[in-house]
Each structure stands twice: as C-alpha cells, then as structure tokens.
JSON list of C-alpha atoms and ligand atoms in Angstrom, two decimals:
[
{"chain": "F", "resi": 1, "resn": "MET", "atom": "CA", "xyz": [-16.08, 24.52, -13.15]},
{"chain": "F", "resi": 2, "resn": "LEU", "atom": "CA", "xyz": [-19.35, 24.59, -10.91]},
{"chain": "F", "resi": 3, "resn": "LEU", "atom": "CA", "xyz": [-20.61, 27.37, -9.43]},
{"chain": "F", "resi": 4, "resn": "LEU", "atom": "CA", "xyz": [-22.62, 28.15, -6.33]},
{"chain": "F", "resi": 5, "resn": "VAL", "atom": "CA", "xyz": [-25.06, 31.03, -6.54]},
{"chain": "F", "resi": 6, "resn": "LEU", "atom": "CA", "xyz": [-27.17, 31.69, -2.63]},
{"chain": "F", "resi": 7, "resn": "LYS", "atom": "CA", "xyz": [-29.81, 33.89, -3.91]},
{"chain": "F", "resi": 8, "resn": "ALA", "atom": "CA", "xyz": [-32.84, 35.66, -2.31]},
{"chain": "F", "resi": 9, "resn": "ILE", "atom": "CA", "xyz": [-31.02, 35.52, 1.57]},
{"chain": "F", "resi": 10, "resn": "VAL", "atom": "CA", "xyz": [-34.05, 37.23, 3.76]},
{"chain": "F", "resi": 11, "resn": "ASN", "atom": "CA", "xyz": [-33.45, 40.27, 6.35]},
{"chain": "F", "resi": 12, "resn": "ILE", "atom": "CA", "xyz": [-34.58, 38.26, 9.51]},
{"chain": "F", "resi": 13, "resn": "LEU", "atom": "CA", "xyz": [-32.21, 35.47, 9.01]},
{"chain": "F", "resi": 14, "resn": "GLY", "atom": "CA", "xyz": [-28.46, 37.88, 9.37]},
{"chain": "F", "resi": 15, "resn": "LYS", "atom": "CA", "xyz": [-25.51, 37.50, 9.21]},
{"chain": "F", "resi": 16, "resn": "PRO", "atom": "CA", "xyz": [-24.64, 34.22, 11.59]},
{"chain": "F", "resi": 17, "resn": "MET", "atom": "CA", "xyz": [-26.89, 32.24, 8.91]},
{"chain": "F", "resi": 18, "resn": "ILE", "atom": "CA", "xyz": [-26.06, 33.62, 5.59]},
{"chain": "F", "resi": 19, "resn": "GLN", "atom": "CA", "xyz": [-22.11, 33.07, 6.52]},
{"chain": "F", "resi": 20, "resn": "ARG", "atom": "CA", "xyz": [-23.16, 29.47, 8.04]},
{"chain": "F", "resi": 21, "resn": "THR", "atom": "CA", "xyz": [-24.96, 28.54, 4.47]},
{"chain": "F", "resi": 22, "resn": "TRP", "atom": "CA", "xyz": [-21.44, 29.29, 2.62]},
{"chain": "F", "resi": 23, "resn": "GLU", "atom": "CA", "xyz": [-19.34, 27.46, 5.46]},
{"chain": "F", "resi": 24, "resn": "ARG", "atom": "CA", "xyz": [-21.71, 24.44, 4.46]},
{"chain": "F", "resi": 25, "resn": "ALA", "atom": "CA", "xyz": [-21.67, 24.53, 0.79]},
{"chain": "F", "resi": 26, "resn": "LYS", "atom": "CA", "xyz": [-18.03, 24.88, 0.70]},
{"chain": "F", "resi": 27, "resn": "LEU", "atom": "CA", "xyz": [-17.65, 21.06, 2.05]},
{"chain": "F", "resi": 28, "resn": "ALA", "atom": "CA", "xyz": [-19.23, 20.60, -1.53]},
{"chain": "F", "resi": 29, "resn": "THR", "atom": "CA", "xyz": [-16.46, 18.43, -3.44]},
{"chain": "F", "resi": 30, "resn": "THR", "atom": "CA", "xyz": [-18.48, 19.46, -6.87]},
{"chain": "F", "resi": 31, "resn": "LEU", "atom": "CA", "xyz": [-18.62, 23.08, -6.22]},
{"chain": "F", "resi": 32, "resn": "ASP", "atom": "CA", "xyz": [-15.74, 25.65, -8.07]},
{"chain": "F", "resi": 33, "resn": "HIS", "atom": "CA", "xyz": [-16.70, 29.51, -6.70]},
{"chain": "F", "resi": 34, "resn": "ILE", "atom": "CA", "xyz": [-19.46, 30.16, -4.83]},
{"chain": "F", "resi": 35, "resn": "VAL", "atom": "CA", "xyz": [-20.91, 34.06, -4.94]},
{"chain": "F", "resi": 36, "resn": "VAL", "atom": "CA", "xyz": [-23.99, 35.71, -3.09]},
{"chain": "F", "resi": 37, "resn": "ALA", "atom": "CA", "xyz": [-26.35, 36.80, -4.92]},
{"chain": "F", "resi": 38, "resn": "THR", "atom": "CA", "xyz": [-27.75, 39.96, -3.01]},
{"chain": "F", "resi": 39, "resn": "ASN", "atom": "CA", "xyz": [-29.23, 43.45, -3.13]},
{"chain": "F", "resi": 40, "resn": "ASP", "atom": "CA", "xyz": [-28.76, 44.24, 0.57]},
{"chain": "F", "resi": 41, "resn": "GLU", "atom": "CA", "xyz": [-26.66, 46.21, 1.66]},
{"chain": "F", "resi": 42, "resn": "LYS", "atom": "CA", "xyz": [-25.89, 44.73, 4.85]},
{"chain": "F", "resi": 43, "resn": "ILE", "atom": "CA", "xyz": [-25.69, 41.34, 3.56]},
{"chain": "F", "resi": 44, "resn": "ALA", "atom": "CA", "xyz": [-23.44, 42.04, 0.93]},
{"chain": "F", "resi": 45, "resn": "GLU", "atom": "CA", "xyz": [-20.97, 43.96, 3.48]},
{"chain": "F", "resi": 46, "resn": "CYS", "atom": "CA", "xyz": [-21.60, 40.99, 5.99]},
{"chain": "F", "resi": 47, "resn": "CYS", "atom": "CA", "xyz": [-19.99, 38.81, 2.86]},
{"chain": "F", "resi": 48, "resn": "ARG", "atom": "CA", "xyz": [-17.17, 40.82, 2.44]},
{"chain": "F", "resi": 49, "resn": "GLY", "atom": "CA", "xyz": [-16.49, 40.16, 6.31]},
{"chain": "F", "resi": 50, "resn": "PHE", "atom": "CA", "xyz": [-15.87, 36.65, 5.54]},
{"chain": "F", "resi": 51, "resn": "GLY", "atom": "CA", "xyz": [-14.53, 36.66, 2.34]},
{"chain": "F", "resi": 52, "resn": "THR", "atom": "CA", "xyz": [-17.18, 35.72, 0.15]},
{"chain": "F", "resi": 53, "resn": "GLU", "atom": "CA", "xyz": [-17.00, 36.91, -3.37]},
{"chain": "F", "resi": 54, "resn": "GLN", "atom": "CA", "xyz": [-19.65, 39.15, -3.29]},
{"chain": "F", "resi": 55, "resn": "CYS", "atom": "CA", "xyz": [-21.88, 39.55, -6.32]},
{"chain": "F", "resi": 56, "resn": "ASN", "atom": "CA", "xyz": [-24.70, 41.77, -7.63]},
{"chain": "F", "resi": 57, "resn": "GLU", "atom": "CA", "xyz": [-25.45, 40.51, -11.20]},
{"chain": "F", "resi": 58, "resn": "ALA", "atom": "CA", "xyz": [-24.66, 37.10, -10.52]},
{"chain": "F", "resi": 59, "resn": "LEU", "atom": "CA", "xyz": [-25.32, 35.99, -14.05]},
{"chain": "F", "resi": 60, "resn": "GLN", "atom": "CA", "xyz": [-22.21, 38.50, -14.90]},
{"chain": "F", "resi": 61, "resn": "LYS", "atom": "CA", "xyz": [-20.29, 35.40, -13.79]},
{"chain": "F", "resi": 62, "resn": "LEU", "atom": "CA", "xyz": [-21.13, 32.78, -16.00]},
{"chain": "F", "resi": 63, "resn": "ASP", "atom": "CA", "xyz": [-19.07, 33.09, -18.72]},
{"chain": "F", "resi": 64, "resn": "LYS", "atom": "CA", "xyz": [-17.32, 30.13, -20.00]},
{"chain": "F", "resi": 65, "resn": "LYS", "atom": "CA", "xyz": [-15.02, 29.12, -17.35]},
{"chain": "F", "resi": 66, "resn": "TYR", "atom": "CA", "xyz": [-18.77, 27.38, -15.25]},
{"chain": "F", "resi": 67, "resn": "ASN", "atom": "CA", "xyz": [-20.94, 24.04, -17.21]},
{"chain": "F", "resi": 68, "resn": "VAL", "atom": "CA", "xyz": [-23.05, 24.32, -14.34]},
{"chain": "F", "resi": 69, "resn": "VAL", "atom": "CA", "xyz": [-24.69, 26.92, -11.87]},
{"chain": "F", "resi": 70, "resn": "VAL", "atom": "CA", "xyz": [-26.48, 25.74, -7.86]},
{"chain": "F", "resi": 71, "resn": "ASN", "atom": "CA", "xyz": [-28.60, 28.36, -6.43]},
{"chain": "F", "resi": 72, "resn": "ILE", "atom": "CA", "xyz": [-29.70, 27.98, -3.37]},
{"chain": "F", "resi": 73, "resn": "GLN", "atom": "CA", "xyz": [-32.94, 29.91, -2.07]},
{"chain": "F", "resi": 74, "resn": "GLY", "atom": "CA", "xyz": [-33.56, 31.64, 0.91]},
{"chain": "F", "resi": 75, "resn": "ASP", "atom": "CA", "xyz": [-35.46, 29.43, 2.42]},
{"chain": "F", "resi": 76, "resn": "GLU", "atom": "CA", "xyz": [-33.07, 26.77, 2.58]},
{"chain": "F", "resi": 77, "resn": "LEU", "atom": "CA", "xyz": [-29.98, 27.81, 3.68]},
{"chain": "F", "resi": 78, "resn": "LEU", "atom": "CA", "xyz": [-28.79, 24.44, 5.68]},
{"chain": "F", "resi": 79, "resn": "ILE", "atom": "CA", "xyz": [-28.49, 22.63, 3.08]},
{"chain": "F", "resi": 80, "resn": "GLU", "atom": "CA", "xyz": [-26.49, 19.80, 3.26]},
{"chain": "F", "resi": 81, "resn": "PRO", "atom": "CA", "xyz": [-23.32, 19.33, 1.12]},
{"chain": "F", "resi": 82, "resn": "GLU", "atom": "CA", "xyz": [-24.50, 15.98, 0.12]},
{"chain": "F", "resi": 83, "resn": "ILE", "atom": "CA", "xyz": [-27.38, 17.68, -1.50]},
{"chain": "F", "resi": 84, "resn": "ILE", "atom": "CA", "xyz": [-25.61, 20.10, -3.83]},
{"chain": "F", "resi": 85, "resn": "ASP", "atom": "CA", "xyz": [-23.64, 17.46, -4.91]},
{"chain": "F", "resi": 86, "resn": "GLY", "atom": "CA", "xyz": [-26.19, 14.70, -5.48]},
{"chain": "F", "resi": 87, "resn": "ILE", "atom": "CA", "xyz": [-28.04, 17.41, -7.86]},
{"chain": "F", "resi": 88, "resn": "VAL", "atom": "CA", "xyz": [-24.90, 18.61, -9.73]},
{"chain": "F", "resi": 89, "resn": "LYS", "atom": "CA", "xyz": [-24.10, 14.57, -10.48]},
{"chain": "F", "resi": 90, "resn": "SER", "atom": "CA", "xyz": [-27.54, 13.76, -11.34]},
{"chain": "F", "resi": 91, "resn": "LEU", "atom": "CA", "xyz": [-27.46, 16.78, -13.72]},
{"chain": "F", "resi": 92, "resn": "GLN", "atom": "CA", "xyz": [-24.69, 15.66, -15.52]},
{"chain": "F", "resi": 93, "resn": "ALA", "atom": "CA", "xyz": [-25.93, 12.48, -15.44]},
{"chain": "F", "resi": 94, "resn": "ALA", "atom": "CA", "xyz": [-29.01, 13.28, -17.54]},
{"chain": "F", "resi": 95, "resn": "PRO", "atom": "CA", "xyz": [-28.07, 15.01, -20.24]},
{"chain": "F", "resi": 96, "resn": "ASP", "atom": "CA", "xyz": [-30.84, 15.65, -22.10]},
{"chain": "F", "resi": 97, "resn": "ALA", "atom": "CA", "xyz": [-32.67, 17.40, -19.40]},
{"chain": "F", "resi": 98, "resn": "VAL", "atom": "CA", "xyz": [-31.53, 21.02, -18.51]},
{"chain": "F", "resi": 99, "resn": "PHE", "atom": "CA", "xyz": [-32.12, 21.79, -14.40]},
{"chain": "F", "resi": 100, "resn": "SER", "atom": "CA", "xyz": [-31.89, 19.74, -11.84]},
{"chain": "F", "resi": 101, "resn": "THR", "atom": "CA", "xyz": [-33.25, 19.73, -8.31]},
{"chain": "F", "resi": 102, "resn": "ALA", "atom": "CA", "xyz": [-34.20, 18.33, -5.13]},
{"chain": "F", "resi": 103, "resn": "VAL", "atom": "CA", "xyz": [-37.61, 16.53, -3.01]},
{"chain": "F", "resi": 104, "resn": "THR", "atom": "CA", "xyz": [-37.99, 15.54, 0.57]},
{"chain": "F", "resi": 105, "resn": "SER", "atom": "CA", "xyz": [-40.91, 13.77, 2.05]},
{"chain": "F", "resi": 106, "resn": "LEU", "atom": "CA", "xyz": [-43.94, 16.23, 1.92]},
{"chain": "F", "resi": 107, "resn": "LYS", "atom": "CA", "xyz": [-45.27, 16.01, 6.29]},
{"chain": "F", "resi": 108, "resn": "PRO", "atom": "CA", "xyz": [-48.86, 15.17, 6.20]},
{"chain": "F", "resi": 109, "resn": "GLU", "atom": "CA", "xyz": [-49.65, 18.62, 8.22]},
{"chain": "F", "resi": 110, "resn": "ASP", "atom": "CA", "xyz": [-48.49, 20.88, 4.66]},
{"chain": "F", "resi": 111, "resn": "ALA", "atom": "CA", "xyz": [-50.13, 18.97, 2.62]},
{"chain": "F", "resi": 112, "resn": "PHE", "atom": "CA", "xyz": [-52.43, 21.48, 1.89]},
{"chain": "F", "resi": 113, "resn": "ASP", "atom": "CA", "xyz": [-50.20, 24.83, 2.30]},
{"chain": "F", "resi": 114, "resn": "PRO", "atom": "CA", "xyz": [-50.04, 26.58, -0.64]},
{"chain": "F", "resi": 115, "resn": "ASN", "atom": "CA", "xyz": [-46.45, 27.38, 0.51]},
{"chain": "F", "resi": 116, "resn": "ARG", "atom": "CA", "xyz": [-44.97, 24.15, -0.22]},
{"chain": "F", "resi": 117, "resn": "VAL", "atom": "CA", "xyz": [-44.68, 22.91, -3.59]},
{"chain": "F", "resi": 118, "resn": "LYS", "atom": "CA", "xyz": [-45.29, 19.80, -4.43]},
{"chain": "F", "resi": 119, "resn": "CYS", "atom": "CA", "xyz": [-44.15, 17.87, -7.33]},
{"chain": "F", "resi": 120, "resn": "VAL", "atom": "CA", "xyz": [-44.67, 14.45, -9.62]},
{"chain": "F", "resi": 121, "resn": "VAL", "atom": "CA", "xyz": [-42.38, 12.61, -11.53]},
{"chain": "F", "resi": 122, "resn": "ASP", "atom": "CA", "xyz": [-41.73, 10.23, -14.08]},
{"chain": "F", "resi": 123, "resn": "ASN", "atom": "CA", "xyz": [-40.65, 6.95, -13.75]},
{"chain": "F", "resi": 124, "resn": "GLN", "atom": "CA", "xyz": [-36.98, 8.43, -15.25]},
{"chain": "F", "resi": 125, "resn": "GLY", "atom": "CA", "xyz": [-36.87, 10.78, -11.84]},
{"chain": "F", "resi": 126, "resn": "TYR", "atom": "CA", "xyz": [-37.83, 13.80, -14.50]},
{"chain": "F", "resi": 127, "resn": "ALA", "atom": "CA", "xyz": [-40.40, 15.74, -13.04]},
{"chain": "F", "resi": 128, "resn": "ILE", "atom": "CA", "xyz": [-43.85, 16.05, -14.72]},
{"chain": "F", "resi": 129, "resn": "TYR", "atom": "CA", "xyz": [-45.54, 18.83, -12.79]},
{"chain": "F", "resi": 130, "resn": "PHE", "atom": "CA", "xyz": [-44.81, 21.17, -9.76]},
{"chain": "F", "resi": 131, "resn": "SER", "atom": "CA", "xyz": [-48.01, 22.53, -7.75]},
{"chain": "F", "resi": 132, "resn": "ARG", "atom": "CA", "xyz": [-49.14, 24.37, -4.81]},
{"chain": "F", "resi": 133, "resn": "GLY", "atom": "CA", "xyz": [-52.07, 22.20, -4.98]},
{"chain": "F", "resi": 134, "resn": "LEU", "atom": "CA", "xyz": [-51.98, 18.71, -3.42]},
{"chain": "F", "resi": 135, "resn": "ILE", "atom": "CA", "xyz": [-50.27, 16.25, -6.25]},
{"chain": "F", "resi": 136, "resn": "PRO", "atom": "CA", "xyz": [-51.92, 12.98, -6.87]},
{"chain": "F", "resi": 137, "resn": "TYR", "atom": "CA", "xyz": [-54.99, 14.10, -5.58]},
{"chain": "F", "resi": 138, "resn": "ASN", "atom": "CA", "xyz": [-56.56, 11.36, -3.62]},
{"chain": "F", "resi": 139, "resn": "LYS", "atom": "CA", "xyz": [-60.46, 11.45, -4.66]},
{"chain": "F", "resi": 140, "resn": "SER", "atom": "CA", "xyz": [-61.27, 10.49, -1.29]},
{"chain": "F", "resi": 141, "resn": "GLY", "atom": "CA", "xyz": [-60.04, 14.47, -0.93]},
{"chain": "F", "resi": 142, "resn": "LYS", "atom": "CA", "xyz": [-57.99, 13.65, 1.93]},
{"chain": "F", "resi": 143, "resn": "VAL", "atom": "CA", "xyz": [-54.73, 13.04, 2.19]},
{"chain": "F", "resi": 144, "resn": "ASN", "atom": "CA", "xyz": [-53.69, 9.39, 1.86]},
{"chain": "F", "resi": 145, "resn": "PRO", "atom": "CA", "xyz": [-51.20, 7.85, 4.69]},
{"chain": "F", "resi": 146, "resn": "GLN", "atom": "CA", "xyz": [-49.73, 5.79, 2.56]},
{"chain": "F", "resi": 147, "resn": "PHE", "atom": "CA", "xyz": [-48.45, 7.78, -0.55]},
{"chain": "F", "resi": 148, "resn": "PRO", "atom": "CA", "xyz": [-45.28, 9.18, -0.41]},
{"chain": "F", "resi": 149, "resn": "TYR", "atom": "CA", "xyz": [-45.60, 13.13, -1.35]},
{"chain": "F", "resi": 150, "resn": "MET", "atom": "CA", "xyz": [-43.22, 14.68, -1.92]},
{"chain": "F", "resi": 151, "resn": "LEU", "atom": "CA", "xyz": [-42.02, 18.84, -1.47]},
{"chain": "F", "resi": 152, "resn": "HIS", "atom": "CA", "xyz": [-39.72, 20.57, -3.52]},
{"chain": "F", "resi": 153, "resn": "LEU", "atom": "CA", "xyz": [-36.40, 22.61, -1.94]},
{"chain": "F", "resi": 154, "resn": "GLY", "atom": "CA", "xyz": [-35.31, 25.53, -2.82]},
{"chain": "F", "resi": 155, "resn": "ILE", "atom": "CA", "xyz": [-32.16, 24.64, -4.86]},
{"chain": "F", "resi": 156, "resn": "GLN", "atom": "CA", "xyz": [-30.79, 23.71, -8.16]},
{"chain": "F", "resi": 157, "resn": "SER", "atom": "CA", "xyz": [-28.73, 23.48, -10.29]},
{"chain": "F", "resi": 158, "resn": "TYR", "atom": "CA", "xyz": [-28.43, 24.35, -14.60]},
{"chain": "F", "resi": 159, "resn": "ASP", "atom": "CA", "xyz": [-26.86, 23.85, -17.01]},
{"chain": "F", "resi": 160, "resn": "ALA", "atom": "CA", "xyz": [-24.93, 27.06, -17.53]},
{"chain": "F", "resi": 161, "resn": "LYS", "atom": "CA", "xyz": [-26.18, 27.00, -21.25]},
{"chain": "F", "resi": 162, "resn": "PHE", "atom": "CA", "xyz": [-29.09, 27.35, -20.92]},
{"chain": "F", "resi": 163, "resn": "LEU", "atom": "CA", "xyz": [-28.61, 29.56, -18.32]},
{"chain": "F", "resi": 164, "resn": "LYS", "atom": "CA", "xyz": [-28.57, 32.33, -21.11]},
{"chain": "F", "resi": 165, "resn": "ILE", "atom": "CA", "xyz": [-31.58, 31.20, -23.00]},
{"chain": "F", "resi": 166, "resn": "TYR", "atom": "CA", "xyz": [-33.87, 30.84, -19.77]},
{"chain": "F", "resi": 167, "resn": "PRO", "atom": "CA", "xyz": [-34.16, 34.36, -19.42]},
{"chain": "F", "resi": 168, "resn": "GLU", "atom": "CA", "xyz": [-35.55, 35.40, -22.60]},
{"chain": "F", "resi": 169, "resn": "LEU", "atom": "CA", "xyz": [-38.35, 32.26, -22.06]},
{"chain": "F", "resi": 170, "resn": "GLN", "atom": "CA", "xyz": [-41.85, 34.47, -22.02]},
{"chain": "F", "resi": 171, "resn": "PRO", "atom": "CA", "xyz": [-43.93, 34.02, -19.07]},
{"chain": "F", "resi": 172, "resn": "THR", "atom": "CA", "xyz": [-46.06, 30.67, -19.77]},
{"chain": "F", "resi": 173, "resn": "PRO", "atom": "CA", "xyz": [-49.74, 30.03, -18.20]},
{"chain": "F", "resi": 174, "resn": "LEU", "atom": "CA", "xyz": [-49.10, 27.50, -15.80]},
{"chain": "F", "resi": 175, "resn": "GLN", "atom": "CA", "xyz": [-46.07, 29.32, -14.52]},
{"chain": "F", "resi": 176, "resn": "LEU", "atom": "CA", "xyz": [-48.79, 32.14, -13.80]},
{"chain": "F", "resi": 177, "resn": "GLU", "atom": "CA", "xyz": [-51.21, 30.74, -12.56]},
{"chain": "F", "resi": 178, "resn": "GLU", "atom": "CA", "xyz": [-49.21, 28.91, -9.63]},
{"chain": "F", "resi": 179, "resn": "ASP", "atom": "CA", "xyz": [-46.55, 31.93, -9.42]},
{"chain": "F", "resi": 180, "resn": "LEU", "atom": "CA", "xyz": [-43.77, 28.64, -9.88]},
{"chain": "F", "resi": 181, "resn": "GLU", "atom": "CA", "xyz": [-40.74, 30.23, -12.12]},
{"chain": "F", "resi": 182, "resn": "GLN", "atom": "CA", "xyz": [-40.00, 26.76, -12.33]},
{"chain": "F", "resi": 183, "resn": "LEU", "atom": "CA", "xyz": [-43.00, 25.31, -14.53]},
{"chain": "F", "resi": 184, "resn": "LYS", "atom": "CA", "xyz": [-41.97, 27.61, -16.92]},
{"chain": "F", "resi": 185, "resn": "ILE", "atom": "CA", "xyz": [-38.59, 25.28, -18.03]},
{"chain": "F", "resi": 186, "resn": "LEU", "atom": "CA", "xyz": [-41.46, 22.06, -18.22]},
{"chain": "F", "resi": 187, "resn": "GLU", "atom": "CA", "xyz": [-43.76, 24.14, -20.26]},
{"chain": "F", "resi": 188, "resn": "ASN", "atom": "CA", "xyz": [-41.57, 25.00, -22.91]},
{"chain": "F", "resi": 189, "resn": "GLY", "atom": "CA", "xyz": [-40.58, 21.27, -23.17]},
{"chain": "F", "resi": 190, "resn": "TYR", "atom": "CA", "xyz": [-37.56, 21.17, -21.09]},
{"chain": "F", "resi": 191, "resn": "LYS", "atom": "CA", "xyz": [-36.56, 18.47, -19.21]},
{"chain": "F", "resi": 192, "resn": "MET", "atom": "CA", "xyz": [-35.68, 18.83, -15.06]},
{"chain": "F", "resi": 193, "resn": "LYS", "atom": "CA", "xyz": [-33.85, 15.63, -13.43]},
{"chain": "F", "resi": 194, "resn": "VAL", "atom": "CA", "xyz": [-35.24, 15.53, -9.60]},
{"chain": "F", "resi": 195, "resn": "ILE", "atom": "CA", "xyz": [-33.45, 13.62, -7.01]},
{"chain": "F", "resi": 196, "resn": "LYS", "atom": "CA", "xyz": [-35.58, 12.58, -3.93]},
{"chain": "F", "resi": 197, "resn": "VAL", "atom": "CA", "xyz": [-32.76, 13.34, -0.54]},
{"chain": "F", "resi": 198, "resn": "ASP", "atom": "CA", "xyz": [-34.02, 13.28, 3.38]},
{"chain": "F", "resi": 199, "resn": "HIS", "atom": "CA", "xyz": [-33.88, 16.28, 4.15]},
{"chain": "F", "resi": 200, "resn": "GLU", "atom": "CA", "xyz": [-35.76, 16.14, 7.79]},
{"chain": "F", "resi": 201, "resn": "ALA", "atom": "CA", "xyz": [-33.04, 16.84, 9.81]},
{"chain": "F", "resi": 202, "resn": "HIS", "atom": "CA", "xyz": [-33.14, 20.75, 8.03]},
{"chain": "F", "resi": 203, "resn": "GLY", "atom": "CA", "xyz": [-36.20, 21.15, 8.75]},
{"chain": "F", "resi": 204, "resn": "VAL", "atom": "CA", "xyz": [-35.84, 20.60, 12.47]},
{"chain": "F", "resi": 205, "resn": "THR", "atom": "CA", "xyz": [-33.22, 23.39, 12.52]},
{"chain": "F", "resi": 206, "resn": "PHE", "atom": "CA", "xyz": [-34.20, 25.62, 10.90]},
{"chain": "F", "resi": 207, "resn": "GLN", "atom": "CA", "xyz": [-37.52, 26.08, 12.69]},
{"chain": "F", "resi": 208, "resn": "LYS", "atom": "CA", "xyz": [-35.39, 26.30, 15.47]},
{"chain": "F", "resi": 209, "resn": "MET", "atom": "CA", "xyz": [-34.14, 29.01, 14.34]},
{"chain": "F", "resi": 210, "resn": "LEU", "atom": "CA", "xyz": [-36.39, 31.47, 13.52]},
{"chain": "F", "resi": 211, "resn": "LYS", "atom": "CA", "xyz": [-38.41, 30.83, 16.59]},
{"chain": "F", "resi": 212, "resn": "ARG", "atom": "CA", "xyz": [-35.44, 32.30, 18.56]},
{"chain": "T", "resi": 301, "resn": "NAG", "atom": "C1", "xyz": [-57.14, 7.30, -1.51]},
{"chain": "T", "resi": 301, "resn": "NAG", "atom": "O1", "xyz": [-56.35, 6.56, -0.21]},
{"chain": "T", "resi": 301, "resn": "NAG", "atom": "C2", "xyz": [-57.07, 5.25, 0.59]},
{"chain": "T", "resi": 301, "resn": "NAG", "atom": "C3", "xyz": [-56.19, 6.15, 2.09]},
{"chain": "T", "resi": 301, "resn": "NAG", "atom": "O2", "xyz": [-56.85, 7.02, 2.06]},
{"chain": "T", "resi": 301, "resn": "NAG", "atom": "C4", "xyz": [-56.60, 4.85, -0.02]},
{"chain": "T", "resi": 301, "resn": "NAG", "atom": "O3", "xyz": [-57.16, 3.30, 0.28]},
{"chain": "T", "resi": 301, "resn": "NAG", "atom": "C5", "xyz": [-56.79, 4.89, -1.69]},
{"chain": "T", "resi": 301, "resn": "NAG", "atom": "O4", "xyz": [-56.69, 3.31, -2.62]},
{"chain": "T", "resi": 301, "resn": "NAG", "atom": "C6", "xyz": [-56.72, 5.91, -2.71]},
{"chain": "T", "resi": 301, "resn": "NAG", "atom": "N1", "xyz": [-56.48, 5.92, -3.55]},
{"chain": "T", "resi": 301, "resn": "NAG", "atom": "C7", "xyz": [-57.68, 5.60, -4.11]},
{"chain": "T", "resi": 301, "resn": "NAG", "atom": "C8", "xyz": [-57.93, 5.46, -5.54]},
{"chain": "T", "resi": 301, "resn": "NAG", "atom": "O5", "xyz": [-58.78, 5.42, -3.57]}
]
C-alpha cells in the first residue's frame, strides 16, 4: 500500500546512482512499489533497463492503491532503507500529521550555508519551522557548539489523501521568501512529523562520489 517516488534525479549522478538508489529503496520493508519520476529521457531509459516502472507523472499513480507516498529528492539518493521505513512508520503512528520527514545533526560548518535547510521541532516531534537561516539563532551571533541543530534531509512521506489537496494550496509568504516548499504545509496549519536519524555515513559517501 505504499509507493515510493524518486524525484528530481539530477543528470550528474548518472546511471549507476539511480540504480543504486532503487536497489537500496527496495530494501525498505514498508514499500510496495517504487516509481522513478523523471523528465529526463536518459534516466528513463536507464530505469527501463533495470526494470523499474517508469513514470513521468507520478501523481497519476496515486489512486486508491496507496495510502502513503514516499518521495526522495535528488540530493538524497543514498538514503538508508531504515530511514524510509522510519518516516513511513512515524507518519502512520501520528494520525494528526499529513506529512513526515527526517532530520540529522547539522555540521557546524554548514550552519550559515543557505543550501542546508535547518529545522526546529516541538517537544512531540512535530515541525515548528524550516529555514535556510540558522534556527534557533544564538544571541551571540555565533554557532553554539552545545546546541543540537538539525539539518533537513530531502526525503518525505505524505498521506495520499493530502497529496490530492496539496497541489491546490496556493503559495504562501514564508514559502516564497525562503523558497521552501514544505513551509506551505505548515503555513496552512497542517502537522508534520519529524524523525531524527543518524545520517553521517551517507553524507560522506555522497561527497566522495561527487568528487570523483
Ligand atoms: C549561546 O551560545 C553560548 C555558547 O557559544 C552558550 O553558552 C549560551 O548558553 C547560548 N545561549 C545564550 C542565550 O546565550
């Protein structure tokens, strides 16, 4: 009853990367189907080659068959299957949430990098806010080495019913200002569950592969 959408696969990562991602995703026990959504013909061709169901418009697949949809962004291609299962299970365990996602420890050197999105949560693990700026912001103006800052990972799962409402939601001021799609969900008053994961190893691997 679960569908995984691997989205926005960037060209630079090439054929072995998408295949590797697909193979990893298959190890997640909560998924029934894996769909690669791409508008790149080279990627589509590659996916046909290793047997994935290719699909340009993944939303069309969202009929009654699936109750949760998982989406992995192009910058998280080496996501661990345990993280996929973790966000799916956390969404299922939080019936008031329509969306779930994952965070990991933010490296101090990434604190002021606007491409690293930070997240703060309430004491039940629901997202309060996401920002390209450092949140929370210490009054010293510096990174507080004692504070457990959190980095948002490009993986999320949605309630399939919410996914039908979602495209109809109009852009919101905070979403537009930060250029962060997920803020639209919070600004419309929906709840988002956030799990904290250890994602250290992945980051290192990914960097190495890009440098090659
Ligand atoms: C800010 O960061 C410093 C360490 O750099 C820490 O000692 C302090 O408690 C933090 N919070 C405030 C409000 O200063």
